PDB file of C-alpha atoms and ligand atoms in Angstrom:
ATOM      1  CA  UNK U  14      14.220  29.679   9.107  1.00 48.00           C
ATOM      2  CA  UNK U  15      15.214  33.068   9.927  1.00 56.00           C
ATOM      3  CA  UNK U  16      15.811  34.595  13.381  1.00 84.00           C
ATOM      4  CA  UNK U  17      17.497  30.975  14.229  1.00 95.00           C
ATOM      5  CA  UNK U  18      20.831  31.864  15.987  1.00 98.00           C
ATOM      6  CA  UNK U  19      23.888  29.997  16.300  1.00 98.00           C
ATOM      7  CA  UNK U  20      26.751  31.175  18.464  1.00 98.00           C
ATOM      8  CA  UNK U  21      30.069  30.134  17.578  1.00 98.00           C
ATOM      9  CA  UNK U  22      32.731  30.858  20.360  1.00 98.00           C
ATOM     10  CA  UNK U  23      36.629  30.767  19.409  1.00 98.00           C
ATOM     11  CA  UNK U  24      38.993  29.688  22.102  1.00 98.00           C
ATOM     12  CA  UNK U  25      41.732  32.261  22.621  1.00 98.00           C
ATOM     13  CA  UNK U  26      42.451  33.202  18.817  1.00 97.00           C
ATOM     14  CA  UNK U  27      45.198  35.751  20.242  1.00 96.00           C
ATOM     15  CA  UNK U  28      47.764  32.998  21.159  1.00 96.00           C
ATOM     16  CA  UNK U  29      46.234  30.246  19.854  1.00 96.00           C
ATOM     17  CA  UNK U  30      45.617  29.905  16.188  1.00 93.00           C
ATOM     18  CA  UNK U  31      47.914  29.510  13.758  1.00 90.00           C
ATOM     19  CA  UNK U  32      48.089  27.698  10.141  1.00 88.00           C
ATOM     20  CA  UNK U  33      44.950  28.921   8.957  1.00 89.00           C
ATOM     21  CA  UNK U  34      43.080  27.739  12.150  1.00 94.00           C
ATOM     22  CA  UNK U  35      40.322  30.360  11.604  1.00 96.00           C
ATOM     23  CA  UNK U  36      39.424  29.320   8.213  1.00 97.00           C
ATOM     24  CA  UNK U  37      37.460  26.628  10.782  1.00 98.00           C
ATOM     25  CA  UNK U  38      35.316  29.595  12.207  1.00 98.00           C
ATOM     26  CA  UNK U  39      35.040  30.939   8.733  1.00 98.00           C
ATOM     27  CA  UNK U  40      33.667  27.601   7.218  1.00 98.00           C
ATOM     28  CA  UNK U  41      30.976  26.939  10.051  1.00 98.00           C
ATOM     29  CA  UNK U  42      29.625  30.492   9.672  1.00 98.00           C
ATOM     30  CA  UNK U  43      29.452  30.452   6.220  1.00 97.00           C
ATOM     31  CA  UNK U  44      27.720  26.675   5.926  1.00 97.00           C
ATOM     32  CA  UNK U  45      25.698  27.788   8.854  1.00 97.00           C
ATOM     33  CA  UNK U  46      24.365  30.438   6.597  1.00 97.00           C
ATOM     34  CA  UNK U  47      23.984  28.446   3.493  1.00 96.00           C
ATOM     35  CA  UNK U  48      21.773  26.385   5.757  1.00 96.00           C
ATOM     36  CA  UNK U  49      19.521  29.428   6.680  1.00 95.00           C
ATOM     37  CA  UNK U  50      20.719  30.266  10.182  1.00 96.00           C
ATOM     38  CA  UNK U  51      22.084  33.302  11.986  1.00 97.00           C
ATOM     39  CA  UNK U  52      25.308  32.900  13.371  1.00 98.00           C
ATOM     40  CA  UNK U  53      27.139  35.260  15.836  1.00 98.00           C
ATOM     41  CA  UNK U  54      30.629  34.982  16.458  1.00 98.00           C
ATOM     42  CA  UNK U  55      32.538  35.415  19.262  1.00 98.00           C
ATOM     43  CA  UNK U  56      36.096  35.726  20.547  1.00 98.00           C
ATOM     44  CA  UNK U  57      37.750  34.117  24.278  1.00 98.00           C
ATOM     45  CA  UNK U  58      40.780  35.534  25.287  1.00 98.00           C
ATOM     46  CA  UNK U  59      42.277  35.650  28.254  1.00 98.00           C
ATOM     47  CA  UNK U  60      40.869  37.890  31.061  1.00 97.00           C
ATOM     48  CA  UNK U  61      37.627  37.816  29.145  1.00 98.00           C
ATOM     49  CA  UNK U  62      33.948  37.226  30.779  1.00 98.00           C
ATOM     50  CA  UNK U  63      32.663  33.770  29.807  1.00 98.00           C
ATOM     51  CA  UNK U  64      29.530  33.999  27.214  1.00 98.00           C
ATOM     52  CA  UNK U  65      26.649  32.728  28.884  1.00 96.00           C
ATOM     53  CA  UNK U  66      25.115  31.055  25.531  1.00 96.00           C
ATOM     54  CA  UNK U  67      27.383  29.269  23.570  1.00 98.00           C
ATOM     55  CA  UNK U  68      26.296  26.104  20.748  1.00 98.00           C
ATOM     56  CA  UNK U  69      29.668  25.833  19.635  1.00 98.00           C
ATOM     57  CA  UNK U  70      33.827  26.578  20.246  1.00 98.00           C
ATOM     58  CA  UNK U  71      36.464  26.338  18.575  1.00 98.00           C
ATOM     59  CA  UNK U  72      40.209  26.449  19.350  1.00 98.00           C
ATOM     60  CA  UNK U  73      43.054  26.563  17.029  1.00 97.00           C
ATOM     61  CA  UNK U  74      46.961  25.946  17.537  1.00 97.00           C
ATOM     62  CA  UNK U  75      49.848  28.022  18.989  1.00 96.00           C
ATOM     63  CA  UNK U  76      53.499  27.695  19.979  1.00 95.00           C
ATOM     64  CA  UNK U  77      54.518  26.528  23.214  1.00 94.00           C
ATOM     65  CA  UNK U  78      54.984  29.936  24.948  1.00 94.00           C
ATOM     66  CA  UNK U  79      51.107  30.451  23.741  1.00 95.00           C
ATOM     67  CA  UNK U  80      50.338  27.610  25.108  1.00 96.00           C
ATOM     68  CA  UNK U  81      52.129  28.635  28.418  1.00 95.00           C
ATOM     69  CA  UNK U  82      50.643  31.852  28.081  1.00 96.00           C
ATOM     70  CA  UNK U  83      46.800  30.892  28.839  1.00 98.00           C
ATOM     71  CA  UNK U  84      47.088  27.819  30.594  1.00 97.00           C
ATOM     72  CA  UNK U  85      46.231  29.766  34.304  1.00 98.00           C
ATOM     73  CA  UNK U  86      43.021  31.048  32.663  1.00 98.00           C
ATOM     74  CA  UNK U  87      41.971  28.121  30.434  1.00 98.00           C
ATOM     75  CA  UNK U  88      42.017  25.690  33.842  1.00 98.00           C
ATOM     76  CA  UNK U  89      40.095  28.863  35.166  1.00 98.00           C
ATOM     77  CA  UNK U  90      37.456  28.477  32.359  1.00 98.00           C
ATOM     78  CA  UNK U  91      37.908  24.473  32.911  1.00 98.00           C
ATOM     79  CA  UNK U  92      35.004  23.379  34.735  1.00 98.00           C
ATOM     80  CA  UNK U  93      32.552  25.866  32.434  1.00 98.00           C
ATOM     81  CA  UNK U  94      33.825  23.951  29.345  1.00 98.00           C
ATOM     82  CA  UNK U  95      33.133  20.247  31.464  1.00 98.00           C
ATOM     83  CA  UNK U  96      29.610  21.161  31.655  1.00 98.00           C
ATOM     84  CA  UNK U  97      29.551  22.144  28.403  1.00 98.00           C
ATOM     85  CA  UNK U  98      31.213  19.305  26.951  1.00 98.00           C
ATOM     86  CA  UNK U  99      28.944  16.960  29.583  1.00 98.00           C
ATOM     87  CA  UNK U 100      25.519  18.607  28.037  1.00 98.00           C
ATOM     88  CA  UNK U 101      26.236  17.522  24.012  1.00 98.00           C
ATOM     89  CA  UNK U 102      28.054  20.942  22.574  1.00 98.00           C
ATOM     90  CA  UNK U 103      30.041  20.237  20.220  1.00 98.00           C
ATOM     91  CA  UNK U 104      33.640  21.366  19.834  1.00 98.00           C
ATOM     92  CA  UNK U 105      36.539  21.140  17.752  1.00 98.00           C
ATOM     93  CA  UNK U 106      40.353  21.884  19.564  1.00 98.00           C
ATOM     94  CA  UNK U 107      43.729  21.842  17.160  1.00 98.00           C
ATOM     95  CA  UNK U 108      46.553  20.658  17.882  1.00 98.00           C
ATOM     96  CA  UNK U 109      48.164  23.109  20.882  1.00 98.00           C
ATOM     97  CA  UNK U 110      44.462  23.293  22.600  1.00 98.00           C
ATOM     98  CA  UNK U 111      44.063  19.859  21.454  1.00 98.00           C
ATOM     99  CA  UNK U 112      46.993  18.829  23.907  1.00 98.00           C
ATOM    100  CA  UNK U 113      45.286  21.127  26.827  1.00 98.00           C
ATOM    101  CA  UNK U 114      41.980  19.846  26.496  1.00 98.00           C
ATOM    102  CA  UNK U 115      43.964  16.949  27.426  1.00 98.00           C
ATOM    103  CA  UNK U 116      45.717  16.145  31.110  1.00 98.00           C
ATOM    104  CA  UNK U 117      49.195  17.351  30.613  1.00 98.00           C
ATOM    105  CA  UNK U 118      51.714  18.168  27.666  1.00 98.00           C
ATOM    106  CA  UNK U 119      55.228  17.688  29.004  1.00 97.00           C
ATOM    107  CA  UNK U 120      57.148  20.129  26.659  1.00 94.00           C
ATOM    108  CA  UNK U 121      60.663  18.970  24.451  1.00 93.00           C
ATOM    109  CA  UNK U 122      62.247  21.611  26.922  1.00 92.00           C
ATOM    110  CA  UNK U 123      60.979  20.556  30.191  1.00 92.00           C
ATOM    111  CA  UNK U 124      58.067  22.678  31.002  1.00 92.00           C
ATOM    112  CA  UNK U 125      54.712  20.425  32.485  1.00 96.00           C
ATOM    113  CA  UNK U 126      51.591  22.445  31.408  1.00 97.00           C
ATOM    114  CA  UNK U 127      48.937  21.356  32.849  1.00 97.00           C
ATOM    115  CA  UNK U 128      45.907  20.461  30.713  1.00 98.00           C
ATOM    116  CA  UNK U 129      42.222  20.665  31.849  1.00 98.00           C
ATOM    117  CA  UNK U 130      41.820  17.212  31.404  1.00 98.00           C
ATOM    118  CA  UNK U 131      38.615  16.935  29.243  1.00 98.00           C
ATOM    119  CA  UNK U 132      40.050  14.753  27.407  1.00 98.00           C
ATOM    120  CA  UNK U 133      41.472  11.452  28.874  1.00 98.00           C
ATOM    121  CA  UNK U 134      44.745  12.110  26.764  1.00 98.00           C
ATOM    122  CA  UNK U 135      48.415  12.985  28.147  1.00 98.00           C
ATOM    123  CA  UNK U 136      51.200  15.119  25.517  1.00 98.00           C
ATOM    124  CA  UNK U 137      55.237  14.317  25.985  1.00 98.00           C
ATOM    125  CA  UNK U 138      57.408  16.826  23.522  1.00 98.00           C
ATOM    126  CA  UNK U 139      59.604  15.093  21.345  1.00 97.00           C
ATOM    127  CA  UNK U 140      62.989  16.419  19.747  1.00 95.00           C
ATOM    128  CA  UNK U 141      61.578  15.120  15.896  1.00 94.00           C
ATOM    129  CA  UNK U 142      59.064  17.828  15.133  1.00 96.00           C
ATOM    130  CA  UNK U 143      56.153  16.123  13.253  1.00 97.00           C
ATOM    131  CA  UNK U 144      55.412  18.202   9.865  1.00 97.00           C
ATOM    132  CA  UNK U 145      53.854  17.677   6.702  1.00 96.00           C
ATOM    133  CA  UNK U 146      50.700  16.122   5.330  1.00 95.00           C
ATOM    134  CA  UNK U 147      47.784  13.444   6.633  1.00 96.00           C
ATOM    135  CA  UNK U 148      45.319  11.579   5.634  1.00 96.00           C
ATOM    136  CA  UNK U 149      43.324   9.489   8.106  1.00 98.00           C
ATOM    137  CA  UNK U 150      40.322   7.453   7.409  1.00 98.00           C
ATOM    138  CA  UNK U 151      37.111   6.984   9.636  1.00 98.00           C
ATOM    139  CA  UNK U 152      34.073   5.173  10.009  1.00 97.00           C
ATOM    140  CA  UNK U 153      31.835   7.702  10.645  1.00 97.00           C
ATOM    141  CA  UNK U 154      33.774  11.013   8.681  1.00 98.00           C
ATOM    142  CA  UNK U 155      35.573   8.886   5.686  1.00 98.00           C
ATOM    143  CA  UNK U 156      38.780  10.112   4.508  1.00 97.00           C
ATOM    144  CA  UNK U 157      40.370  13.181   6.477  1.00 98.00           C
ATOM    145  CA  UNK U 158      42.614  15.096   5.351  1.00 97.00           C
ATOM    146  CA  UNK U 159      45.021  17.640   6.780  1.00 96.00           C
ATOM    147  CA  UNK U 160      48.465  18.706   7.759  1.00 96.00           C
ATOM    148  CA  UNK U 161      50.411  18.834  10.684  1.00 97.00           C
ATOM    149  CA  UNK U 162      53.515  20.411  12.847  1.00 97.00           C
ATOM    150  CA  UNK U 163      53.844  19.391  16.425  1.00 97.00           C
ATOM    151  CA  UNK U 164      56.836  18.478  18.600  1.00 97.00           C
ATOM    152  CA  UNK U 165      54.201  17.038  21.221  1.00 98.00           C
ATOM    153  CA  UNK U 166      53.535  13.333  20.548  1.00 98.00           C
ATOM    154  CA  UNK U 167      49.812  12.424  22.141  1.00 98.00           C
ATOM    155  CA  UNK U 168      48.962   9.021  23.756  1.00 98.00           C
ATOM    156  CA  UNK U 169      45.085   8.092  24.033  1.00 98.00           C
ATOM    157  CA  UNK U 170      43.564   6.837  27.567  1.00 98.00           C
ATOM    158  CA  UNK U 171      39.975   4.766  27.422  1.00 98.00           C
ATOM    159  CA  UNK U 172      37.578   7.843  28.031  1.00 98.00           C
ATOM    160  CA  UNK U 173      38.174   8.569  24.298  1.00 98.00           C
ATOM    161  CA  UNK U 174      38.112   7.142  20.994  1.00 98.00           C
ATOM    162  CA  UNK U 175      40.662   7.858  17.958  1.00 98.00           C
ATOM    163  CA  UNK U 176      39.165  10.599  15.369  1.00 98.00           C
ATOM    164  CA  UNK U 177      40.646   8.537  12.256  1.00 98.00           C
ATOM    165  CA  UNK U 178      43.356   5.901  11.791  1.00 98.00           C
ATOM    166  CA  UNK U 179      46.049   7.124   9.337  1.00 98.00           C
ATOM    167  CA  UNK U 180      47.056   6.479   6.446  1.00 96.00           C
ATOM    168  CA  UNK U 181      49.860   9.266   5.647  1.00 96.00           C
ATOM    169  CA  UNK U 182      51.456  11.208   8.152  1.00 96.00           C
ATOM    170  CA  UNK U 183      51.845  10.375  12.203  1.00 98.00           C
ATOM    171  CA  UNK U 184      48.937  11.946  13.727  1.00 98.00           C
ATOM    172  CA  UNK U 185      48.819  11.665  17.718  1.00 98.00           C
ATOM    173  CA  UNK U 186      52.430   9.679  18.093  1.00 98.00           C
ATOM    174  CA  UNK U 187      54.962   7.612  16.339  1.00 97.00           C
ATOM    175  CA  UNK U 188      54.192   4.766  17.820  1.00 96.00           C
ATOM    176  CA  UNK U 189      50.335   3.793  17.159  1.00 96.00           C
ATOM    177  CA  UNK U 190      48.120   4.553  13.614  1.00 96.00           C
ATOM    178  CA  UNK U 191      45.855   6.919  15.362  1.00 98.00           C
ATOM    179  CA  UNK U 192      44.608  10.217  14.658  1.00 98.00           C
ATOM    180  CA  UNK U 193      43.186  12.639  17.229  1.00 98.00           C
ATOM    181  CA  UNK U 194      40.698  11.949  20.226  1.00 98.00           C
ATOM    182  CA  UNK U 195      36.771  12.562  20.379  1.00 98.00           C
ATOM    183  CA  UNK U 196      34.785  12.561  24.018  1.00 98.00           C
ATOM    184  CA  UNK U 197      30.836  13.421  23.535  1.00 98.00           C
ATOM    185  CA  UNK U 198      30.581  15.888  20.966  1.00 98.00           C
ATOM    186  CA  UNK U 199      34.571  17.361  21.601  1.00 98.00           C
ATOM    187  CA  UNK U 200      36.856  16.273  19.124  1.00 98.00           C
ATOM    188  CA  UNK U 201      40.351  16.727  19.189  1.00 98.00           C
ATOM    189  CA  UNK U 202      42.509  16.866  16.286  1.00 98.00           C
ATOM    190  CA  UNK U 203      46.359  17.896  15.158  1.00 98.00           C
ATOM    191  CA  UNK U 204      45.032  18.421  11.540  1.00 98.00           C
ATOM    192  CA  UNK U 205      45.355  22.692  10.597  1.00 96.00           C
ATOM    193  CA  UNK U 206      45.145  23.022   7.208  1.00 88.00           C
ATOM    194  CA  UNK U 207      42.576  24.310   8.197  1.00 94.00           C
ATOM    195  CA  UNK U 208      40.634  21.135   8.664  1.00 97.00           C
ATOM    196  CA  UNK U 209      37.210  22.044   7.700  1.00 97.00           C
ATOM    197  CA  UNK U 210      37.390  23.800   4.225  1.00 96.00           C
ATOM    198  CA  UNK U 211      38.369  20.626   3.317  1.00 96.00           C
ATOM    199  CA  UNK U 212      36.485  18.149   5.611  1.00 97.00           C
ATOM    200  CA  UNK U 213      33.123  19.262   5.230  1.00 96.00           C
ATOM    201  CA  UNK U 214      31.615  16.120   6.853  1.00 97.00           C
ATOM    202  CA  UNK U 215      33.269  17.334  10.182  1.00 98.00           C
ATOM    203  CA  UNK U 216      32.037  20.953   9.694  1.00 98.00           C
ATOM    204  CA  UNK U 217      28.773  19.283   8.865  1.00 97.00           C
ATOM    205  CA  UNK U 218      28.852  16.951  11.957  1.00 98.00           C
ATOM    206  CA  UNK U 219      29.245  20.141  14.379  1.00 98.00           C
ATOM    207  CA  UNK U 220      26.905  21.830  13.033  1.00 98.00           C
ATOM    208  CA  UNK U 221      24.010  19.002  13.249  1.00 98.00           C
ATOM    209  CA  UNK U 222      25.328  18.607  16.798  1.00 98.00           C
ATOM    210  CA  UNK U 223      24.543  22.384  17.462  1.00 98.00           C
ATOM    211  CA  UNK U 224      21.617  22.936  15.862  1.00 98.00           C
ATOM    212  CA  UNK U 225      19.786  19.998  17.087  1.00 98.00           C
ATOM    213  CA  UNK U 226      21.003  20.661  20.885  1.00 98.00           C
ATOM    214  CA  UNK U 227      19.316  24.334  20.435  1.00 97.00           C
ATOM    215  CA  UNK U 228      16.259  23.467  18.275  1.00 97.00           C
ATOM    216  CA  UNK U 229      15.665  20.016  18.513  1.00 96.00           C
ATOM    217  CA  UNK U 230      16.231  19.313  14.923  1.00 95.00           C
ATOM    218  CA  UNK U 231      18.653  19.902  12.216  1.00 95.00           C
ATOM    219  CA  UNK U 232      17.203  19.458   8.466  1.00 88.00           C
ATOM    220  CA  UNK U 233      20.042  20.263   5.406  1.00 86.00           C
ATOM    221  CA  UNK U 234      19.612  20.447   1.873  1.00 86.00           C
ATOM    222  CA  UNK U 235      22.958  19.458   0.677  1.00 88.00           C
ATOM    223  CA  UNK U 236      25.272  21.947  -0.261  1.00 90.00           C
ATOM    224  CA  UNK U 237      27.422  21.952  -3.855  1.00 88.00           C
ATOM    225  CA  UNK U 238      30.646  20.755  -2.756  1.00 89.00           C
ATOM    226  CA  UNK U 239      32.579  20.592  -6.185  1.00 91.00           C
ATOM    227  CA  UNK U 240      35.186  23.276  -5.191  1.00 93.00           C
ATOM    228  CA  UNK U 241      35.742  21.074  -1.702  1.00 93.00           C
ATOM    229  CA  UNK U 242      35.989  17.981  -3.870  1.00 93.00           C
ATOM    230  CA  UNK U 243      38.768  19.637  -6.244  1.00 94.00           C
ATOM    231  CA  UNK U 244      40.625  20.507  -3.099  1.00 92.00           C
ATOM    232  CA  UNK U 245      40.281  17.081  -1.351  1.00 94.00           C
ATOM    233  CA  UNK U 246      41.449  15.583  -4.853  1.00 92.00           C
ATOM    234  CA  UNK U 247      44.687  17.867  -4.957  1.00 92.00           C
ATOM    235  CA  UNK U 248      45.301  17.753  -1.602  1.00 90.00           C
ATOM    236  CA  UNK U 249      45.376  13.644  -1.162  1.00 87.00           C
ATOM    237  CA  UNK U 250      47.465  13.543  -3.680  1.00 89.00           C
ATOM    238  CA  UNK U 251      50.496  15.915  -2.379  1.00 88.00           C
ATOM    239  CA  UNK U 252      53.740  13.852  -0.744  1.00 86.00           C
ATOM    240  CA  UNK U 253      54.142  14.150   2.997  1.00 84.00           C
TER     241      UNK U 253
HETATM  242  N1  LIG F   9      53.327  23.726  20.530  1.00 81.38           N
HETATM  243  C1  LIG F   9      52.696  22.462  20.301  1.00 81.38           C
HETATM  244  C2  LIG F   9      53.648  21.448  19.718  1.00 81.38           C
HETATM  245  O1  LIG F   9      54.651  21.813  19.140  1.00 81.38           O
HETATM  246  C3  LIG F   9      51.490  22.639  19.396  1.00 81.38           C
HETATM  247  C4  LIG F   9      51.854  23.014  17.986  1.00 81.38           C
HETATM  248  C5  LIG F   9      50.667  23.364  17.122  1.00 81.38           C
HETATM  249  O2  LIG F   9      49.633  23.807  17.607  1.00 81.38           O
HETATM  250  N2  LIG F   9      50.813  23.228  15.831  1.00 81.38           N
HETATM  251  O3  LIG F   9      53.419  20.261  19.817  1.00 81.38           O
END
């Protein structure tokens, strides 16, 4: 297996990536490993040249002002990250790139940043600030589990799906059960936590998508999970 590369490309971790977003980065490039691969990892920030060969990117959260702060060069990057998105790679954005990958997010304070629109989802800022922790449950990922601080509130269009329906916690809005937004391969998610340390099955899901977009073919032997399960156990069981 060796000598099989995987690239892993993280969206603007300057500004954007906040309550332990890496530990996402971290997690695919150690499973990756477990699983006999090579992985390379790679940093976007703003002003950078685009990697020409990418399998996978990630994006984390920031404030506002981050998220002011690259908007000009992430709709620069935009229609690279279409194609991308178009041809299968997978990718997983939190919660502020989350809202970008999306049409607009209409901050609490009146600023309209404009989104790249990848994913058919539009962001109004709320006074309430949405904190604490979530569990959502899906078909194809089971129980999620995560935690969340946004003031943006998130309202789904029909070119996506909901990651998870919830069951603690307020996910995308007040006003509906969803959680998150997948298109293709992308998902979308206001989970940190991080999210994958303890939702292997999403790490897992990437991955596959990756691997079998460069090489055709993804074979896993499983990996020993107990520590993740002692976590999930703890963590489903803490109070909003
Ligand atoms: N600034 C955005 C909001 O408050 C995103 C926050 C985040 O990434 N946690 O909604």
């Amino acid at each position: 297996m060796t000598g099989r590369l995987i690239t892993i490309l993280q969206l603007y971790p300057k500004a954007m990536n906040i309550y332990g977003d890496y530990g996402n980065v971290l997690v695919l490039k150690r499973r990756l490993q477990w699983y006999g691969y090579e992985v390379n990892v790679l940093a976007y920030n703003t002003g950078d040249k685009f990697p020409d060969d990418v399998d996978l990117i990630i994006g984390g959260g920031g404030q506002d002002s981050g998220q002011l702060q690259i908007q000009a060069d992430l709709l620069m990057i935009a229609p690279r990250l279409q194609q991308l998105a178009d041809r299968g790679v997978p990718m997983l954005m939190i919660c502020g790139l989350y809202q970008l990958f999306g049409k607009f997010f209409k901050t609490a304070s009146g600023d309209v940043i404009q989104g790249i629109g990848l994913l058919d989802i539009e962001t109004y800022g709320k006074s309430e600030r949405l904190i604490g922790n979530v569990v959502a449950t899906s078909d194809q990922f089971g129980k999620i589990i995560g935690y969340e601080n946004h003031s943006g509130q998130t309202y789904l269009g029909s070119g996506v799906t909901p990651l998870g329906e919830i069951q603690l916690g307020a996910g995308n809005n007040t006003d509906s059960n969803t959680e998150g937004a997948r298109y293709n391969n992308v998902i979308g998610s206001y989970l940190h936590g991080s999210i994958l340390p303890k939702n292997p099955q999403i790490a897992d899901f990437l991955i596959d998508r990756a691997v079998t977009n460069k090489y055709g073919v993804f074979y896993s032997e499983p990996i020993g999970d107990k520590f993740v399960g002692e976590a999930r156990k703890v963590a489903s069981k803490r109070p909003r």
